[in-house]
Every structure is written in structure tokens, then in C-alpha cells.
PDB file of C-alpha atoms in Angstrom:
ATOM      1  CA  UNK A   1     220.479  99.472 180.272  1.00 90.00           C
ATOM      2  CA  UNK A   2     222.794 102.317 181.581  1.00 90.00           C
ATOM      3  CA  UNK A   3     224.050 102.728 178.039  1.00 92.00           C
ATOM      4  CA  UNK A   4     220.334 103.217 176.646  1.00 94.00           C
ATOM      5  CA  UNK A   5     220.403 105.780 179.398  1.00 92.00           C
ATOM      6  CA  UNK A   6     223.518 107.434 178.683  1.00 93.00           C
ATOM      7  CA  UNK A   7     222.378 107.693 175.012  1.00 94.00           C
ATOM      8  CA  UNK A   8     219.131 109.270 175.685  1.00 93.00           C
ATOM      9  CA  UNK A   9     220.034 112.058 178.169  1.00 92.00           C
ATOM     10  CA  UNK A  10     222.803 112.736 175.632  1.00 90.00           C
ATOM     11  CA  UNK A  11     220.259 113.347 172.915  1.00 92.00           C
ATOM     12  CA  UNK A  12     216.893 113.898 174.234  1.00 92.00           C
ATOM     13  CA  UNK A  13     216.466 117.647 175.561  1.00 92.00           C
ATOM     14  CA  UNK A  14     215.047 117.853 179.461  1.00 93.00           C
ATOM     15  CA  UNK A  15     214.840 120.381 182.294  1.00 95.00           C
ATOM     16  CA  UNK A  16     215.536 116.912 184.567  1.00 93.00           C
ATOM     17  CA  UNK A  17     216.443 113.635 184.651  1.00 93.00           C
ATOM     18  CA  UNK A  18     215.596 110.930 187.202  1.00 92.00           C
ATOM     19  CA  UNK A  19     218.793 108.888 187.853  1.00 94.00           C
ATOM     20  CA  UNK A  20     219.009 105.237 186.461  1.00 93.00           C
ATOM     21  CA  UNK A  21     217.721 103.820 189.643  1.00 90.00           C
ATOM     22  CA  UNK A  22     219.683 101.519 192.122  1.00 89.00           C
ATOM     23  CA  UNK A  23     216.973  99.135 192.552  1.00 89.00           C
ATOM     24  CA  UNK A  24     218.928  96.345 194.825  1.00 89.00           C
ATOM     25  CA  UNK A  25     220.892  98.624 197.578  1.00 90.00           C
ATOM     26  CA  UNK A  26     222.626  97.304 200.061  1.00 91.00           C
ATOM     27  CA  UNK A  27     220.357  96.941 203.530  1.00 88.00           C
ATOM     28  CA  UNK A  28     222.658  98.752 206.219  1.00 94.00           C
ATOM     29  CA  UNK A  29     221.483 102.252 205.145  1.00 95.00           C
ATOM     30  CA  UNK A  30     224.725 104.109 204.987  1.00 96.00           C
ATOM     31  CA  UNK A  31     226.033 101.895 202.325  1.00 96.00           C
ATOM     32  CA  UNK A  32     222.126 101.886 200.317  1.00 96.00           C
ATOM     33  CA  UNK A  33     222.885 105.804 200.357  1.00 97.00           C
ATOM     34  CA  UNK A  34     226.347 105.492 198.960  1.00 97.00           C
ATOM     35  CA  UNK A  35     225.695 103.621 196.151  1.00 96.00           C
ATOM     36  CA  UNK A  36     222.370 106.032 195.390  1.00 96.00           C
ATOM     37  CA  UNK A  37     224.528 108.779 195.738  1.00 97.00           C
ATOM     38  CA  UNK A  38     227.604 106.777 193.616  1.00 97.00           C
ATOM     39  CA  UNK A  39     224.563 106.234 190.631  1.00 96.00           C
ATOM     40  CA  UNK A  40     223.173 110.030 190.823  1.00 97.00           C
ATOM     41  CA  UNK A  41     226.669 111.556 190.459  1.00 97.00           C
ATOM     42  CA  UNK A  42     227.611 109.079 187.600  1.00 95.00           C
ATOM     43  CA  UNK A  43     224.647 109.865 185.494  1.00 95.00           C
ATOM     44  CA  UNK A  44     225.226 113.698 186.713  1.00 95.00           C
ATOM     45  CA  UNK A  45     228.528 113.366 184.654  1.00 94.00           C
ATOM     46  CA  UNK A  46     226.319 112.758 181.756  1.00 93.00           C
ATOM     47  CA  UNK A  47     224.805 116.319 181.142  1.00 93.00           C
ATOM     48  CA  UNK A  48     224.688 119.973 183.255  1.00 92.00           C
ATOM     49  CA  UNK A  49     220.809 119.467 183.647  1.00 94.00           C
ATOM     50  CA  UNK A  50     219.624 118.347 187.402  1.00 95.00           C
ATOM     51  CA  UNK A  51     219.959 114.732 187.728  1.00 95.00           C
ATOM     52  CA  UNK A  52     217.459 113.312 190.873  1.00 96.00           C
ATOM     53  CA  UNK A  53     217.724 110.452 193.005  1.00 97.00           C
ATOM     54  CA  UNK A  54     215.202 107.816 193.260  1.00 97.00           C
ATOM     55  CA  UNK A  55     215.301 105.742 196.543  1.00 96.00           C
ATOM     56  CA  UNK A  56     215.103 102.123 196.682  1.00 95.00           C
ATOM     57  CA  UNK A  57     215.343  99.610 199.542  1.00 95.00           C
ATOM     58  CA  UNK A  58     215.934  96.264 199.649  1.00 92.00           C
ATOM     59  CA  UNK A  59     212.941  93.388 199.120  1.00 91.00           C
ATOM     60  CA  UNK A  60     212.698  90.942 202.218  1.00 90.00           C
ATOM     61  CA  UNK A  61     213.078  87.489 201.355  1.00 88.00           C
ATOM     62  CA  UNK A  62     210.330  87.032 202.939  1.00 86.00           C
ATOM     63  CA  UNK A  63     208.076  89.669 200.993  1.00 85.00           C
ATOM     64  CA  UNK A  64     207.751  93.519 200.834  1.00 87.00           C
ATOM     65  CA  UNK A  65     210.560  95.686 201.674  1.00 91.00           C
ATOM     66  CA  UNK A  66     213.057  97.106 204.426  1.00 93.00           C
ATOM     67  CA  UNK A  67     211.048 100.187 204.665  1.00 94.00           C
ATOM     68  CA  UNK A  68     212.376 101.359 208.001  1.00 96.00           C
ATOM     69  CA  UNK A  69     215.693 101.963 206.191  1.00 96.00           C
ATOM     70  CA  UNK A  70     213.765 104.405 204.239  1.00 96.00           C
ATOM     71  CA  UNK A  71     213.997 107.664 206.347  1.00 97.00           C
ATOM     72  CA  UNK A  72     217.899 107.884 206.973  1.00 97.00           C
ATOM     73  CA  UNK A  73     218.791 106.360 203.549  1.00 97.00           C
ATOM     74  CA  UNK A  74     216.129 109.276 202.301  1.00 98.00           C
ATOM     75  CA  UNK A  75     217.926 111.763 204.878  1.00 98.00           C
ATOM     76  CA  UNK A  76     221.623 110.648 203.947  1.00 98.00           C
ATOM     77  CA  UNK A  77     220.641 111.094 199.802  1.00 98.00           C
ATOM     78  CA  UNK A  78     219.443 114.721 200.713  1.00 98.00           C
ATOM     79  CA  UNK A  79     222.492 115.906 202.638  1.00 98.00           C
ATOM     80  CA  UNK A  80     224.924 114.815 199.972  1.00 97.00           C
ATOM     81  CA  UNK A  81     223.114 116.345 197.295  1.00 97.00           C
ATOM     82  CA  UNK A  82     220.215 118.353 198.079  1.00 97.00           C
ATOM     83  CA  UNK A  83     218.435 117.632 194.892  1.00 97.00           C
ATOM     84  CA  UNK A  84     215.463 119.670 193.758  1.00 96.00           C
ATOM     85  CA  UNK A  85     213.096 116.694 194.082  1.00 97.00           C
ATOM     86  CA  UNK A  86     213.746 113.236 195.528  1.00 97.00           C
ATOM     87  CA  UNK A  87     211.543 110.227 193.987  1.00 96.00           C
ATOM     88  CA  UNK A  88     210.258 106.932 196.132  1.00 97.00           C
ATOM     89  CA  UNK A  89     208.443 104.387 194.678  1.00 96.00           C
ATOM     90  CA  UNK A  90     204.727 104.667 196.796  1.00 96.00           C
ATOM     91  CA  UNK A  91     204.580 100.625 196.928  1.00 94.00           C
ATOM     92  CA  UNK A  92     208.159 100.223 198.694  1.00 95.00           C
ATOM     93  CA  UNK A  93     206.575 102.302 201.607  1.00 96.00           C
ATOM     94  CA  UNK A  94     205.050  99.057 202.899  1.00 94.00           C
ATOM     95  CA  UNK A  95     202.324  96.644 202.760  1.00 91.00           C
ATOM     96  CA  UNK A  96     198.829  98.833 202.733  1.00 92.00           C
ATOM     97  CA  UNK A  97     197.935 102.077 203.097  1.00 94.00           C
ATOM     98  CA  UNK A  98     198.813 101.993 206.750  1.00 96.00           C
ATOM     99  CA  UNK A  99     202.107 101.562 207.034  1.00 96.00           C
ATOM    100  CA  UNK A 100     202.878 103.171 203.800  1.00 96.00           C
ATOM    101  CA  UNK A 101     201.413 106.465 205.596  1.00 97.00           C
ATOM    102  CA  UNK A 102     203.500 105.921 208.874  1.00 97.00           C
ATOM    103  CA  UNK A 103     206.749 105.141 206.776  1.00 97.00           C
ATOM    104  CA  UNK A 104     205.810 108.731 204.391  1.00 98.00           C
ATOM    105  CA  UNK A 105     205.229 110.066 207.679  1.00 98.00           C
ATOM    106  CA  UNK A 106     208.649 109.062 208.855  1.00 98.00           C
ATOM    107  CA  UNK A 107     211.017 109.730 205.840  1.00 98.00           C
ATOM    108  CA  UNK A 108     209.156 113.189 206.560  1.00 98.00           C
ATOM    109  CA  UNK A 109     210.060 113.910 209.919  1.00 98.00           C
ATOM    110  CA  UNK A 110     213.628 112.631 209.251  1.00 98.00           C
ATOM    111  CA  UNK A 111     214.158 115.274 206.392  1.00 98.00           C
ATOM    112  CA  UNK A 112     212.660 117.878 208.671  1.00 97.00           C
ATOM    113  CA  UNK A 113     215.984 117.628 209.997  1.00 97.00           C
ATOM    114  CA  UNK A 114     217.518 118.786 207.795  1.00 98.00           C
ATOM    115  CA  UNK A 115     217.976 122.638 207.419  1.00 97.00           C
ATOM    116  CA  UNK A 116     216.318 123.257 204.048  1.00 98.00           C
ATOM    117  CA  UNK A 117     213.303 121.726 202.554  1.00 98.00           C
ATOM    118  CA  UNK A 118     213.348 118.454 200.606  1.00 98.00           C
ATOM    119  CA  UNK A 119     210.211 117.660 198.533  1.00 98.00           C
ATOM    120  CA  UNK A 120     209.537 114.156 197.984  1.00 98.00           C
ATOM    121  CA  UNK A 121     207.939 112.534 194.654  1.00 97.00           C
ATOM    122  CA  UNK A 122     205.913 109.337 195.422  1.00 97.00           C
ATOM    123  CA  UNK A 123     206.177 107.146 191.821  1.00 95.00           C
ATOM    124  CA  UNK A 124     203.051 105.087 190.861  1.00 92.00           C
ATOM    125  CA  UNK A 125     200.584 107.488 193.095  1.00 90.00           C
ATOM    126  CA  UNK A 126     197.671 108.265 191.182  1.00 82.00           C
ATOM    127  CA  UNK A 127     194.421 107.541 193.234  1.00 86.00           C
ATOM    128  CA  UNK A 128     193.035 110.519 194.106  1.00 88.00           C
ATOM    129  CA  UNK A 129     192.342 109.351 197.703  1.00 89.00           C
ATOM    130  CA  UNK A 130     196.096 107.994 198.444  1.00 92.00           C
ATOM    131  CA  UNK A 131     196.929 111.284 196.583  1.00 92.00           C
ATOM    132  CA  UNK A 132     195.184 113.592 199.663  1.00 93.00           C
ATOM    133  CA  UNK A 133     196.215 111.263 202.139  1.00 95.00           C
ATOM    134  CA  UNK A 134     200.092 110.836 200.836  1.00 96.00           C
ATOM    135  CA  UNK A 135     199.992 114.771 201.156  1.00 97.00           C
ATOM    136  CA  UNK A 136     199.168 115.220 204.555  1.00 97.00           C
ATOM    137  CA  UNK A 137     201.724 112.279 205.369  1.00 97.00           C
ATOM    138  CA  UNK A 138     204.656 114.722 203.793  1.00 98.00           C
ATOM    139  CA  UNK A 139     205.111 113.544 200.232  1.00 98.00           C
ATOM    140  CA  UNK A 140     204.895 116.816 197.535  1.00 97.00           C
ATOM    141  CA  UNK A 141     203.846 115.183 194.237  1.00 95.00           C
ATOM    142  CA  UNK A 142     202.576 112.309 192.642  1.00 94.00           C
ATOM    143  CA  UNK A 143     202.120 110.369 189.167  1.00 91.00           C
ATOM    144  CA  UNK A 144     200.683 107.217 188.169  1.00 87.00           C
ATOM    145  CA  UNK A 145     198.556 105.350 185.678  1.00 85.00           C
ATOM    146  CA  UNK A 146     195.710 105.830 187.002  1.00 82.00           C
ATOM    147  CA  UNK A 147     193.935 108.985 184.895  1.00 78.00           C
ATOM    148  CA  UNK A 148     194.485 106.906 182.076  1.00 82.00           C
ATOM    149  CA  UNK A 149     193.446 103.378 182.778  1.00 88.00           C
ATOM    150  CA  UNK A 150     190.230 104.102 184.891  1.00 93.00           C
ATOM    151  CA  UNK A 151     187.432 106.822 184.830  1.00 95.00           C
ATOM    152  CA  UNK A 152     187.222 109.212 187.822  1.00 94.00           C
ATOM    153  CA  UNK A 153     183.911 109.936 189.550  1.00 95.00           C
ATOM    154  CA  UNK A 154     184.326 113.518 189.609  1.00 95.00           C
ATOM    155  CA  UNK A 155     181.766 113.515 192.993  1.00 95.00           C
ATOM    156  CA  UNK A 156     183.038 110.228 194.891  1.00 94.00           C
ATOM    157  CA  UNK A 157     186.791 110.640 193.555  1.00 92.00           C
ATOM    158  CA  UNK A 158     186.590 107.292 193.489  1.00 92.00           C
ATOM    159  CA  UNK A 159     187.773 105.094 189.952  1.00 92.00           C
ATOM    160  CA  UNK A 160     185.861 103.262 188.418  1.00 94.00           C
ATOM    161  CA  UNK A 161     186.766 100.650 185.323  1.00 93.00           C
ATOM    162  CA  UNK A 162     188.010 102.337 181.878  1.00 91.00           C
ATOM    163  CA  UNK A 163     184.867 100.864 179.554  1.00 92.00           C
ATOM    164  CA  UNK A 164     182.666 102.662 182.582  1.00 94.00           C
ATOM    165  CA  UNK A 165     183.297 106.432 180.805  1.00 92.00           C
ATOM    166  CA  UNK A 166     179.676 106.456 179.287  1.00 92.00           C
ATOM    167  CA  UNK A 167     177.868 106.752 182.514  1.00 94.00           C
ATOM    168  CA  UNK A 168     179.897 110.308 183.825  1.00 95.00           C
ATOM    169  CA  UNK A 169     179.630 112.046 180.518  1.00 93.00           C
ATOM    170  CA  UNK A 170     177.519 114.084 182.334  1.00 94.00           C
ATOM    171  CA  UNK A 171     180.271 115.662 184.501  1.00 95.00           C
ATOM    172  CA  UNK A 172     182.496 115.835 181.187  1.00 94.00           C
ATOM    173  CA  UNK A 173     179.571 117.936 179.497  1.00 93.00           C
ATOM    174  CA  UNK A 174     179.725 120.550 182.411  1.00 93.00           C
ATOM    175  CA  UNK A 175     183.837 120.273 183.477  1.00 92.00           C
ATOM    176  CA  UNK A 176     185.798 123.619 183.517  1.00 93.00           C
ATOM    177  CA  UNK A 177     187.782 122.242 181.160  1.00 93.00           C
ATOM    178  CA  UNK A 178     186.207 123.472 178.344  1.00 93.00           C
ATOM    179  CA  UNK A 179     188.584 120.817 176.071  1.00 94.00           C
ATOM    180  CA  UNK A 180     186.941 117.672 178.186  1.00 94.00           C
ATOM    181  CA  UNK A 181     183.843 118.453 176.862  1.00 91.00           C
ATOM    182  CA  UNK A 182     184.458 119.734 173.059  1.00 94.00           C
ATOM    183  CA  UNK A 183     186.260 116.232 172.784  1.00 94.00           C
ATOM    184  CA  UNK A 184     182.998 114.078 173.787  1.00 92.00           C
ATOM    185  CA  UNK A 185     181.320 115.535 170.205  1.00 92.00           C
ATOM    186  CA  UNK A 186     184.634 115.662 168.224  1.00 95.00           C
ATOM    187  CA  UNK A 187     184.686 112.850 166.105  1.00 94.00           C
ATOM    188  CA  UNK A 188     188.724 113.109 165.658  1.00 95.00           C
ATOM    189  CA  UNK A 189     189.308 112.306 169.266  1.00 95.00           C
ATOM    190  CA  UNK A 190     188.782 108.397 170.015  1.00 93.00           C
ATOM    191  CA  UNK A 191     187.331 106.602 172.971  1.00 93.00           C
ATOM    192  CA  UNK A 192     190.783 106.578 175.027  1.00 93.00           C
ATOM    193  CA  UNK A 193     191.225 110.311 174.438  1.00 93.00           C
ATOM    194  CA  UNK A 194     187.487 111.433 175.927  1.00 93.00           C
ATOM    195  CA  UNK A 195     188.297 108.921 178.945  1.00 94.00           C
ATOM    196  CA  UNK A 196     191.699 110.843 179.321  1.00 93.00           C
ATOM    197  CA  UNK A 197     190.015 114.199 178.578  1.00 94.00           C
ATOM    198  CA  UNK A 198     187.701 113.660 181.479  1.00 95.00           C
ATOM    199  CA  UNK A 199     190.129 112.566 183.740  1.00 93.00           C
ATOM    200  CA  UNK A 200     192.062 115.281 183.118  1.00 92.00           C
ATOM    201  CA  UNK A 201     189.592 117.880 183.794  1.00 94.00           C
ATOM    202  CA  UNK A 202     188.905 115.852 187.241  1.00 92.00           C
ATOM    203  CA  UNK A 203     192.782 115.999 187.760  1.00 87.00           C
TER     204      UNK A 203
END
């Protein structure tokens, strides 16, 4: 709730704070950017640290979203108030990897635009293949789940299931990361924390 939110970026210290996200904006994308704007400024009230926008479009009734709102509501957010980061969810971009690229692609050339740069966060982007690929389509940075509910093939970069971890301790034992492979023989760290040890090093 906003007033869970209101209480935690008045007690919990942070460098930033993502906005409490408009997730149902209106669909003519002026207005979607207002009321982004509207939420980012109210939470901004809330402490002197950088509060970010996250960008939402509407769902279709018919499935998906309105993702060719997404570049001028994007563009419109930016010029208001040129935050240090702006975050999109990856799976509003569209339906597959396809049009997800072409609408990145888009929201990219639209803040090109503008006269400074405006990175882009893409939320819930942690394969390491829609990770090189979301980069050369414009987007900056990237999180997900990923590194810690799957194992990474440190050769393929491809995932593979999280009970899978026993068959790459081989590239643990050798990573760079000397911690990834001092936790495969320390007996204090437990199954989850080699997995996210070797991910890590991958990462």
C-alpha cells in the first residue's frame, strides 16, 4: 500500500527509491505520463533522495499490453523530470522477444530526442541472452530472478534448472571469483548459496 511505502522510505536509509508504480495508466499517452509523473513527485515529497519512475502501460483486454504507447509516455516521463534512471517492466515490451526488441528499440530512439541521455532499467531481465540482446536494443541495466533460481552454463550462457548445479562445479572450481569456489568446500554455506555463488561469478 502507499502508506507501507511512505513508512519505509521514511525509515529505511537508500541512495534511491523506485516510485510506487502506477500500474493501470490511462491509454492516451499524455494523460499515462501525467499520472506517472503525478505518483513520482508525490512519493518525491516523501524524502530528498532521487525518487525514479517506473513506466507502465495499459493491459489489452484482449491480452498483452499497449506497448506502442511506450516510447512517448517513456519520452514525456523524461522531459518532466529527467530522472537518473527510468525503470520498464521487460514483459510489458510485448509478446516475445521480437517485438519486445523493436518496442526497446523504439522507446530508444524516442529518448534520443531528447537533449541529454536517459538510461533505461528493464525489471525482470535476467537471462543472460535477453540481457546482450536488450543492450544493443538501448536498455542500460537489468535485474531479475534468474541467478538465483537456475544455474548458468558459464560456456553456453544458457540456464539450466536449479537442482542441475552438480554437473558445472567444474567451472565453479576454476571461476575468478575466488569466493565461488571456497564456498563449494565450505560446509557453512548451503546448497542455495554455492548455486548463487556460481552464478554470481558467471554474472
Amino acid at each position: 500500500t502507499t502508506s507501507d511505502f511512505e513508512e519505509v522510505v521514511r525509515s529505511v536509509p537508500f541512495d534511491w527509491a523506485f516510485c510506487f508504480d502506477k500500474k493501470k495508466p490511462r491509454e492516451e499517452p499524455a494523460r499515462a505520463a501525467e499520472e506517472i509523473i503525478a505518483v513520482v513527485r508525490r512519493d518525491q515529497a516523501l524524502t530528498d533522495a532521487p525518487v525514479l519512475p517506473i513506466i507502465h502501460v495499459p493491459r489489452l483486454k484482449s491480452g498483452g499490453y499497449k506497448v506502442e504507447i511506450f516510447p512517448t509516455v517513456t519520452r514525456l516521463v523524461a522531459e518532466a523530470l529527467r530522472p537518473p534512471m527510468i525503470w520498464i517492466p521487460e514483459r510489458e515490451l510485448g509478446a516475445g522477444i521480437s517485438q519486445r526488441i523493436s518496442t526497446m528499440r523504439q522507446i530508444r530512439c524516442e529518448l534520443d530526442r531528447l537533449p541529454f541521455y536517459q538510461p533505461v532499467h528493464l525489471l525482470g531481465t535476467g537471462n543472460p541472452w535477453t540481457v546482450g540482446i536488450m543492450a544493443s536494443a538501448g536498455a542500460d541495466s537489468f535485474d531479475g530472478l534468474e541467478w538465483c533460481r537456475t544455474v548458468v552454463d558459464h560456456e553456453t550462457d544458457r540456464l539450466n534448472h536449479f537442482q542441475h548445479v552438480d554437473l558445472f562445479t567444474d567451472q565453479t572450481r576454476f571461476a575468478d571469483l575466488a569466493i565461488a569456489h571456497q564456498a563449494l568446500d565450505d560446509p557453512g554455506i548451503d546448497f542455495a548459496g554455492k548455486v548463487a555463488f556460481h552464478n554470481i561469478a558467471y554474472y
